[in-house]
Amino acid sequence: DPYADDPVRHPALKVNSQRPFNAEPPPELLTENYITPNPIFFTRNHLPVPNLDPVTYRLRIVGPRGQSLSLSLDDLYQFPKHEITVTLQCAGNRRSEMSQLKEVRGLEWSIGAISTARWAGARLCDVLAKAGHQFCETEAHVCFEGLDSDPTGTAYGASIPLSRAMDPEAEVLLAYEMNGQPLPRDHGFPVRVVVPGVVGARHVKWLGKVSVEPEESYSHWQRRDYKGFSPSVDWDTVDFDSAPSIQELPVQSAITEPKDGEMVESGEVTVKGYAWSGGGRAVIRVDVSLDGGLTWQVAELDREEQRPRKAWAWRLWQLQAPVPAGKKELNIVCKAVDDSYNVQPDTVAPIWNLRGVLSNAWHRVHVRVAP
Ligand code: MTE
Ligand code: MO
């Protein structure tokens, strides 16, 4: 069993797959804290978790002309330490709502394939500069390879455009700390990539190699997965080369309390949730409806700092509202707006796609009101 050496996990996690391990925190724990505690941070593994020795660990950096650098953990600690709060979301978050409409291929994530941490590490731009890389090529990519691999020896891999990697304002990290601790094994010990504002799939864990290439990564997960398609495309007609790889994610929000099917007290209801947008776009508003979207109220957003163009982390929100007299049930809905005034689509059907990615329709929760 290649998974026999996987780490022990927190019992509160909702497991979507045991081997490889994929799990999400239950909604009520997800928004209990702005910073997700490491043990309940969602986990998305494609392969067994490698067991790496921090003493012998080396990160290989390969430049555009093949020149290479081998960095130990101590070498990485010599770069200026950069610390930022970043929300990581899997492209498959909320996939289960898509598969309710029509079958999709993928893990049945509910609303918890998203979490937030303080990440610390070296900036990728500093490390690439040290490797002798000056930003010149415009059509280049930075490819990442993990040290996890399948039985044929193929490693997990992904890439981002070089322009993002070299932009100090994009704050791409080679992270060695998560919430003040060394990275837990499930989250990439000893080093992972953190690409703020970008889909989780590019945040390569157990990082073994970074290379500057003229093309995107040839990895399955860059080229044959994590892309969006029209609802009309099926597995017979799909042409993965025709769509760009997902990088920045669209605006997203979900209700974490109350839960679907719950009974709420009459009088007053408290609705809680999260909202986030990709590319550093800040969430400026969350609208909540108690009547399926006929009328709306504006939720209260947390006061966490949102830097312009660098709003990498989610906002938690809540709404306390009277339950309209005589109501026996509530159809609670939320939708977020980001600072480009991007909004979420009202239903799943027009954004349904065969892989069930980019699922960001209005989130809906149905509850009964206690008599
Ligand atoms: N990196 C490696 N090496 N192997 C993986 O399976 N999964 C990716 C990404 N990085 C993955 C990886 C995907 S799809 C996601 S959503 C995030 O890691 C999940 O990060 P987390 O498990 O720390 O939440
Ligand atoms: Mo993912």
Short mmCIF file of C-alpha atoms and ligand atoms in Angstrom, two decimals:
data_model
loop_
_atom_site.label_atom_id
_atom_site.label_comp_id
_atom_site.label_asym_id
_atom_site.label_seq_id
_atom_site.Cartn_x
_atom_site.Cartn_y
_atom_site.Cartn_z
CA ASP A 1 0.00 0.00 0.00
CA PRO A 2 1.75 3.16 -1.22
CA TYR A 3 -0.48 5.11 1.18
CA ALA A 4 0.58 3.23 4.32
CA ASP A 5 2.94 6.05 5.30
CA ASP A 6 0.35 8.85 4.95
CA PRO A 7 0.04 11.06 8.07
CA VAL A 8 -2.71 10.78 10.69
CA ARG A 9 -5.61 13.16 10.07
CA HIS A 10 -8.03 15.15 12.19
CA PRO A 11 -11.26 13.22 12.87
CA ALA A 12 -13.51 16.25 12.19
CA LEU A 13 -12.58 16.25 8.49
CA LYS A 14 -15.20 15.05 6.02
CA VAL A 15 -13.35 12.52 3.87
CA ASN A 16 -14.15 12.47 0.14
CA SER A 17 -11.45 9.93 -0.70
CA GLN A 18 -9.10 8.03 1.58
CA ARG A 19 -6.44 7.01 -0.99
CA PRO A 20 -5.33 9.51 -2.16
CA PHE A 21 -6.49 11.56 0.81
CA ASN A 22 -9.05 14.26 0.10
CA ALA A 23 -11.04 15.90 2.83
CA GLU A 24 -12.76 19.12 3.84
CA PRO A 25 -13.71 20.70 7.17
CA PRO A 26 -17.43 20.74 8.03
CA PRO A 27 -19.03 24.14 7.24
CA GLU A 28 -19.51 25.24 10.85
CA LEU A 29 -15.79 24.77 11.57
CA LEU A 30 -14.73 26.34 8.28
CA THR A 31 -15.80 29.84 9.28
CA GLU A 32 -15.28 29.56 13.03
CA ASN A 33 -11.90 31.30 12.52
CA TYR A 34 -10.64 33.70 9.89
CA ILE A 35 -7.41 31.67 9.80
CA THR A 36 -8.13 27.98 9.30
CA PRO A 37 -6.27 25.87 11.92
CA ASN A 38 -3.75 23.58 10.18
CA PRO A 39 -5.35 20.28 11.30
CA ILE A 40 -8.67 21.09 9.59
CA PHE A 41 -7.33 22.91 6.49
CA PHE A 42 -8.86 21.12 3.48
CA THR A 43 -6.56 18.57 1.86
CA ARG A 44 -6.39 17.71 -1.82
CA ASN A 45 -3.82 15.02 -2.68
CA HIS A 46 -3.57 13.24 -6.03
CA LEU A 47 -0.93 10.78 -4.85
CA PRO A 48 0.60 9.32 -1.68
CA VAL A 49 2.21 11.84 0.68
CA PRO A 50 6.00 11.68 0.37
CA ASN A 51 8.02 11.48 3.58
CA LEU A 52 10.87 13.94 3.05
CA ASP A 53 13.95 14.45 5.20
CA PRO A 54 14.43 18.20 5.82
CA VAL A 55 18.19 17.69 6.23
CA THR A 56 18.80 16.13 2.83
CA TYR A 57 15.99 18.03 1.08
CA ARG A 58 17.13 19.97 -1.98
CA LEU A 59 15.12 22.22 -4.27
CA ARG A 60 16.39 22.35 -7.83
CA ILE A 61 15.99 25.65 -9.69
CA VAL A 62 16.59 25.50 -13.44
CA GLY A 63 16.96 28.74 -15.38
CA PRO A 64 16.04 29.47 -18.99
CA ARG A 65 19.47 28.56 -20.33
CA GLY A 66 19.67 25.37 -18.31
CA GLN A 67 21.80 26.84 -15.51
CA SER A 68 20.74 25.28 -12.24
CA LEU A 69 20.84 25.88 -8.52
CA SER A 70 20.36 23.39 -5.71
CA LEU A 71 18.93 24.90 -2.53
CA SER A 72 18.79 23.33 0.92
CA LEU A 73 16.19 24.49 3.45
CA ASP A 74 18.91 26.58 5.12
CA ASP A 75 19.63 28.22 1.77
CA LEU A 76 15.94 29.11 1.43
CA TYR A 77 15.91 30.62 4.93
CA GLN A 78 18.64 33.07 3.78
CA PHE A 79 16.21 34.84 1.45
CA PRO A 80 14.09 37.63 2.98
CA LYS A 81 11.18 35.96 4.79
CA HIS A 82 7.86 37.08 3.39
CA GLU A 83 4.58 36.41 5.20
CA ILE A 84 1.07 36.82 3.77
CA THR A 85 -2.47 35.62 4.41
CA VAL A 86 -3.77 33.67 1.42
CA THR A 87 -6.96 31.71 0.76
CA LEU A 88 -6.48 28.53 -1.22
CA GLN A 89 -9.43 27.12 -3.15
CA CYS A 90 -9.63 23.96 -5.22
CA ALA A 91 -11.14 24.34 -8.70
CA GLY A 92 -13.55 21.57 -7.67
CA ASN A 93 -14.96 23.37 -4.62
CA ARG A 94 -18.78 23.01 -4.64
CA ARG A 95 -18.61 20.38 -7.38
CA SER A 96 -21.39 18.36 -5.71
CA GLU A 97 -23.88 21.07 -6.72
CA MET A 98 -22.89 20.57 -10.36
CA SER A 99 -23.19 16.81 -10.19
CA GLN A 100 -26.71 17.17 -8.73
CA LEU A 101 -27.68 18.70 -12.06
CA LYS A 102 -25.87 16.21 -14.30
CA GLU A 103 -23.05 13.76 -13.74
CA VAL A 104 -19.51 15.16 -13.68
CA ARG A 105 -16.14 13.45 -13.20
CA GLY A 106 -14.42 14.36 -9.95
CA LEU A 107 -14.49 14.29 -6.18
CA GLU A 108 -17.75 15.29 -4.53
CA TRP A 109 -16.61 18.45 -2.77
CA SER A 110 -19.19 20.34 -0.79
CA ILE A 111 -18.42 24.00 0.12
CA GLY A 112 -15.24 23.26 2.11
CA ALA A 113 -12.51 22.85 -0.53
CA ILE A 114 -11.29 26.28 0.54
CA SER A 115 -9.24 27.42 3.55
CA THR A 116 -7.07 30.32 4.67
CA ALA A 117 -3.60 30.41 6.26
CA ARG A 118 -0.69 32.73 7.03
CA TRP A 119 2.08 31.47 4.75
CA ALA A 120 5.74 32.39 5.14
CA GLY A 121 8.68 31.69 2.90
CA ALA A 122 10.98 33.08 0.24
CA ARG A 123 9.52 35.04 -2.63
CA LEU A 124 9.83 33.10 -5.89
CA CYS A 125 11.02 36.26 -7.68
CA ASP A 126 13.96 36.57 -5.25
CA VAL A 127 14.94 32.93 -5.76
CA LEU A 128 14.66 33.18 -9.56
CA ALA A 129 16.75 36.37 -9.52
CA LYS A 130 19.42 34.55 -7.51
CA ALA A 131 19.35 31.79 -10.14
CA GLY A 132 20.37 34.46 -12.64
CA HIS A 133 16.97 35.01 -14.08
CA GLN A 134 16.08 38.43 -15.38
CA PHE A 135 12.61 39.04 -16.68
CA CYS A 136 12.92 39.18 -20.46
CA GLU A 137 10.95 36.38 -22.13
CA THR A 138 7.30 37.35 -22.23
CA GLU A 139 5.85 34.03 -23.35
CA ALA A 140 7.52 31.93 -20.71
CA HIS A 141 6.24 29.84 -17.84
CA VAL A 142 7.53 28.69 -14.49
CA CYS A 143 6.98 24.96 -14.08
CA PHE A 144 6.79 23.26 -10.69
CA GLU A 145 7.28 19.59 -9.92
CA GLY A 146 6.29 17.84 -6.71
CA LEU A 147 8.19 15.01 -5.07
CA ASP A 148 5.02 12.93 -4.94
CA SER A 149 4.74 10.48 -7.82
CA ASP A 150 2.57 7.70 -9.21
CA PRO A 151 3.78 4.09 -9.68
CA THR A 152 5.25 5.00 -13.09
CA GLY A 153 7.33 7.74 -11.45
CA THR A 154 5.32 10.62 -12.86
CA ALA A 155 5.32 13.57 -10.46
CA TYR A 156 2.54 16.05 -9.80
CA GLY A 157 3.25 19.21 -11.80
CA ALA A 158 1.79 22.57 -12.76
CA SER A 159 2.89 25.97 -14.05
CA ILE A 160 2.16 29.68 -13.90
CA PRO A 161 3.14 32.45 -16.33
CA LEU A 162 6.64 33.82 -15.76
CA SER A 163 5.23 37.35 -15.60
CA ARG A 164 3.33 36.44 -12.40
CA ALA A 165 6.30 34.60 -10.94
CA MET A 166 8.63 37.58 -11.47
CA ASP A 167 6.17 40.24 -10.25
CA PRO A 168 7.10 41.11 -6.65
CA GLU A 169 3.55 42.48 -6.19
CA ALA A 170 2.09 39.06 -7.02
CA GLU A 171 3.86 37.71 -3.91
CA VAL A 172 4.33 34.15 -5.16
CA LEU A 173 6.00 32.23 -2.33
CA LEU A 174 8.11 29.18 -1.84
CA ALA A 175 6.49 28.64 1.55
CA TYR A 176 8.03 26.69 4.41
CA GLU A 177 5.66 27.87 7.16
CA MET A 178 1.90 27.63 7.56
CA ASN A 179 0.37 29.56 10.48
CA GLY A 180 3.75 29.86 12.18
CA GLN A 181 4.53 26.14 11.99
CA PRO A 182 6.60 24.12 9.53
CA LEU A 183 4.25 22.95 6.77
CA PRO A 184 2.30 19.86 7.86
CA ARG A 185 3.06 16.81 5.69
CA ASP A 186 -0.37 16.92 4.00
CA HIS A 187 0.24 20.51 2.94
CA GLY A 188 3.64 20.07 1.34
CA PHE A 189 6.40 19.64 3.94
CA PRO A 190 9.02 20.98 3.69
CA VAL A 191 8.29 23.46 0.84
CA ARG A 192 5.30 24.30 -1.33
CA VAL A 193 4.40 26.99 -3.81
CA VAL A 194 1.77 29.56 -2.81
CA VAL A 195 0.35 31.54 -5.73
CA PRO A 196 -2.01 34.16 -4.25
CA GLY A 197 -5.30 34.60 -6.09
CA VAL A 198 -4.74 31.51 -8.24
CA VAL A 199 -6.46 28.10 -8.29
CA GLY A 200 -5.19 25.57 -5.71
CA ALA A 201 -3.84 23.21 -8.39
CA ARG A 202 -0.87 25.54 -9.07
CA HIS A 203 0.21 25.64 -5.41
CA VAL A 204 2.52 22.65 -5.85
CA LYS A 205 3.33 20.80 -2.62
CA TRP A 206 6.50 18.84 -1.71
CA LEU A 207 8.27 21.05 -4.24
CA GLY A 208 11.25 19.37 -5.90
CA LYS A 209 11.92 21.42 -9.00
CA VAL A 210 11.26 24.88 -10.39
CA SER A 211 12.13 25.56 -14.02
CA VAL A 212 11.65 28.39 -16.48
CA GLU A 213 10.31 26.98 -19.75
CA PRO A 214 9.00 28.31 -23.06
CA GLU A 215 5.80 26.25 -22.65
CA GLU A 216 3.32 25.51 -19.89
CA SER A 217 3.97 22.40 -17.80
CA TYR A 218 3.31 19.20 -19.76
CA SER A 219 1.75 17.69 -16.63
CA HIS A 220 -1.63 16.00 -16.94
CA TRP A 221 -2.98 18.45 -14.35
CA GLN A 222 -1.93 21.48 -16.39
CA ARG A 223 -2.98 20.24 -19.83
CA ARG A 224 -5.69 17.59 -19.40
CA ASP A 225 -7.49 18.80 -16.32
CA TYR A 226 -8.40 22.06 -14.52
CA LYS A 227 -9.92 23.74 -17.54
CA GLY A 228 -13.44 25.05 -18.11
CA PHE A 229 -15.78 24.17 -21.01
CA SER A 230 -19.23 24.95 -22.34
CA PRO A 231 -22.12 22.92 -20.88
CA SER A 232 -22.49 21.42 -24.37
CA VAL A 233 -19.06 19.74 -24.28
CA ASP A 234 -19.00 16.06 -23.26
CA TRP A 235 -16.24 13.43 -22.92
CA ASP A 236 -16.56 12.48 -26.63
CA THR A 237 -16.15 16.04 -27.89
CA VAL A 238 -13.85 17.65 -25.32
CA ASP A 239 -10.63 19.15 -26.71
CA PHE A 240 -8.42 20.04 -23.77
CA ASP A 241 -6.01 21.99 -25.98
CA SER A 242 -8.80 24.40 -26.92
CA ALA A 243 -9.17 25.94 -23.44
CA PRO A 244 -6.67 27.84 -21.30
CA SER A 245 -5.59 26.35 -17.98
CA ILE A 246 -7.44 27.81 -15.01
CA GLN A 247 -5.30 30.36 -13.18
CA GLU A 248 -7.22 33.16 -11.40
CA LEU A 249 -10.56 31.98 -10.03
CA PRO A 250 -13.94 33.73 -10.30
CA VAL A 251 -15.81 35.36 -7.39
CA GLN A 252 -17.18 32.87 -4.89
CA SER A 253 -19.26 32.74 -1.71
CA ALA A 254 -21.11 30.20 0.38
CA ILE A 255 -23.31 29.90 3.45
CA THR A 256 -21.77 27.91 6.29
CA GLU A 257 -24.56 28.48 8.84
CA PRO A 258 -27.31 27.44 9.05
CA LYS A 259 -26.90 24.13 7.24
CA ASP A 260 -29.23 22.81 4.58
CA GLY A 261 -32.21 20.98 6.11
CA GLU A 262 -31.68 22.47 9.58
CA MET A 263 -34.46 23.79 11.81
CA VAL A 264 -33.98 27.45 12.86
CA GLU A 265 -35.69 29.36 15.67
CA SER A 266 -38.46 31.77 14.77
CA GLY A 267 -37.69 35.35 15.74
CA GLU A 268 -34.19 35.96 14.43
CA VAL A 269 -31.84 34.05 12.17
CA THR A 270 -28.06 34.39 11.90
CA VAL A 271 -26.56 33.55 8.51
CA LYS A 272 -22.78 33.12 8.21
CA GLY A 273 -20.42 32.37 5.38
CA TYR A 274 -17.32 33.20 3.40
CA ALA A 275 -16.65 35.17 0.21
CA TRP A 276 -13.53 35.38 -1.93
CA SER A 277 -12.41 36.31 -5.41
CA GLY A 278 -9.33 35.38 -7.44
CA GLY A 279 -6.54 37.58 -8.78
CA GLY A 280 -6.34 39.75 -5.65
CA ARG A 281 -9.77 41.24 -6.31
CA ALA A 282 -11.41 42.28 -3.05
CA VAL A 283 -14.92 41.26 -2.06
CA ILE A 284 -16.85 44.49 -1.68
CA ARG A 285 -20.32 43.17 -0.80
CA VAL A 286 -22.27 40.05 0.02
CA ASP A 287 -26.03 40.02 -0.56
CA VAL A 288 -28.23 37.58 1.32
CA SER A 289 -31.81 36.64 0.59
CA LEU A 290 -34.18 34.72 2.87
CA ASP A 291 -36.81 34.23 0.16
CA GLY A 292 -34.93 32.52 -2.66
CA GLY A 293 -33.66 35.74 -4.22
CA LEU A 294 -36.80 37.91 -4.36
CA THR A 295 -35.54 40.40 -1.77
CA TRP A 296 -31.98 41.01 -0.52
CA GLN A 297 -30.16 42.33 2.52
CA VAL A 298 -26.51 43.33 2.71
CA ALA A 299 -24.39 41.16 5.01
CA GLU A 300 -21.82 42.54 7.43
CA LEU A 301 -18.23 41.83 6.32
CA ASP A 302 -15.38 41.16 8.74
CA ARG A 303 -12.89 43.98 9.20
CA GLU A 304 -9.78 42.16 8.04
CA GLU A 305 -7.40 44.26 5.96
CA GLN A 306 -7.92 44.08 2.19
CA ARG A 307 -5.03 45.56 0.21
CA PRO A 308 -6.03 47.02 -3.18
CA ARG A 309 -5.26 44.47 -5.95
CA LYS A 310 -3.74 42.17 -3.33
CA ALA A 311 -6.83 40.94 -1.51
CA TRP A 312 -5.56 37.36 -1.38
CA ALA A 313 -7.73 36.20 1.50
CA TRP A 314 -11.43 35.58 1.98
CA ARG A 315 -13.83 37.70 3.97
CA LEU A 316 -16.11 36.12 6.49
CA TRP A 317 -19.55 37.66 6.68
CA GLN A 318 -22.75 37.42 8.64
CA LEU A 319 -26.30 38.66 8.63
CA GLN A 320 -28.66 38.79 11.57
CA ALA A 321 -32.21 39.27 10.40
CA PRO A 322 -35.72 38.86 11.73
CA VAL A 323 -37.51 35.80 10.41
CA PRO A 324 -40.56 37.17 8.57
CA ALA A 325 -43.68 36.39 10.64
CA GLY A 326 -45.60 33.30 9.62
CA LYS A 327 -42.75 31.79 7.57
CA LYS A 328 -42.50 28.01 7.89
CA GLU A 329 -39.35 27.76 5.81
CA LEU A 330 -36.58 29.96 4.45
CA ASN A 331 -34.74 29.70 1.16
CA ILE A 332 -31.48 31.38 2.10
CA VAL A 333 -29.27 32.53 -0.75
CA CYS A 334 -25.95 34.37 -0.86
CA LYS A 335 -23.95 36.03 -3.62
CA ALA A 336 -20.79 38.11 -3.52
CA VAL A 337 -19.54 41.04 -5.60
CA ASP A 338 -15.83 41.77 -6.12
CA ASP A 339 -14.14 45.10 -6.81
CA SER A 340 -14.36 44.60 -10.57
CA TYR A 341 -18.13 44.22 -9.98
CA ASN A 342 -17.96 40.60 -11.03
CA VAL A 343 -20.96 38.68 -9.73
CA GLN A 344 -21.89 35.03 -9.31
CA PRO A 345 -24.32 33.36 -11.72
CA ASP A 346 -27.75 32.62 -10.21
CA THR A 347 -27.90 28.97 -11.23
CA VAL A 348 -25.59 26.06 -12.04
CA ALA A 349 -26.99 25.05 -15.44
CA PRO A 350 -25.29 27.73 -17.57
CA ILE A 351 -21.87 27.07 -15.98
CA TRP A 352 -22.10 23.26 -15.75
CA ASN A 353 -19.01 21.58 -17.21
CA LEU A 354 -17.95 17.96 -17.51
CA ARG A 355 -15.21 18.21 -14.86
CA GLY A 356 -17.37 20.14 -12.42
CA VAL A 357 -14.89 22.97 -11.93
CA LEU A 358 -15.52 26.68 -11.30
CA SER A 359 -18.80 25.99 -9.49
CA ASN A 360 -19.77 29.42 -8.14
CA ALA A 361 -23.52 29.83 -8.59
CA TRP A 362 -25.51 31.54 -5.82
CA HIS A 363 -25.30 29.29 -2.80
CA ARG A 364 -28.69 28.14 -1.54
CA VAL A 365 -29.68 26.64 1.77
CA HIS A 366 -33.19 25.54 2.67
CA VAL A 367 -34.21 25.54 6.35
CA ARG A 368 -37.41 25.03 8.29
CA VAL A 369 -38.57 27.50 10.93
CA ALA A 370 -39.44 26.07 14.37
CA PRO A 371 -43.13 26.51 15.08
N1 MTE B 1 0.91 19.44 -5.17
C1 MTE B 1 1.34 18.17 -5.27
N2 MTE B 1 2.66 17.95 -5.28
N3 MTE B 1 0.48 17.14 -5.36
C2 MTE B 1 -0.89 17.36 -5.37
O1 MTE B 1 -1.66 16.39 -5.43
N4 MTE B 1 -2.72 19.02 -5.33
C3 MTE B 1 -3.04 20.39 -5.78
C4 MTE B 1 -2.18 21.41 -5.04
N5 MTE B 1 -0.80 21.01 -5.02
C5 MTE B 1 -1.38 18.69 -5.29
C6 MTE B 1 -0.41 19.72 -5.15
C7 MTE B 1 -4.42 20.78 -5.66
S1 MTE B 1 -5.47 20.29 -6.89
C8 MTE B 1 -4.86 21.61 -4.66
S2 MTE B 1 -6.46 22.16 -4.61
C9 MTE B 1 -3.96 22.06 -3.59
O2 MTE B 1 -2.66 21.51 -3.72
C10 MTE B 1 -4.51 21.67 -2.23
O3 MTE B 1 -3.66 22.09 -1.22
P1 MTE B 1 -3.90 21.60 0.27
O4 MTE B 1 -3.98 20.10 0.25
O5 MTE B 1 -2.77 22.12 1.08
O6 MTE B 1 -5.22 22.20 0.70
MO MO B 2 -7.55 21.26 -6.57
#
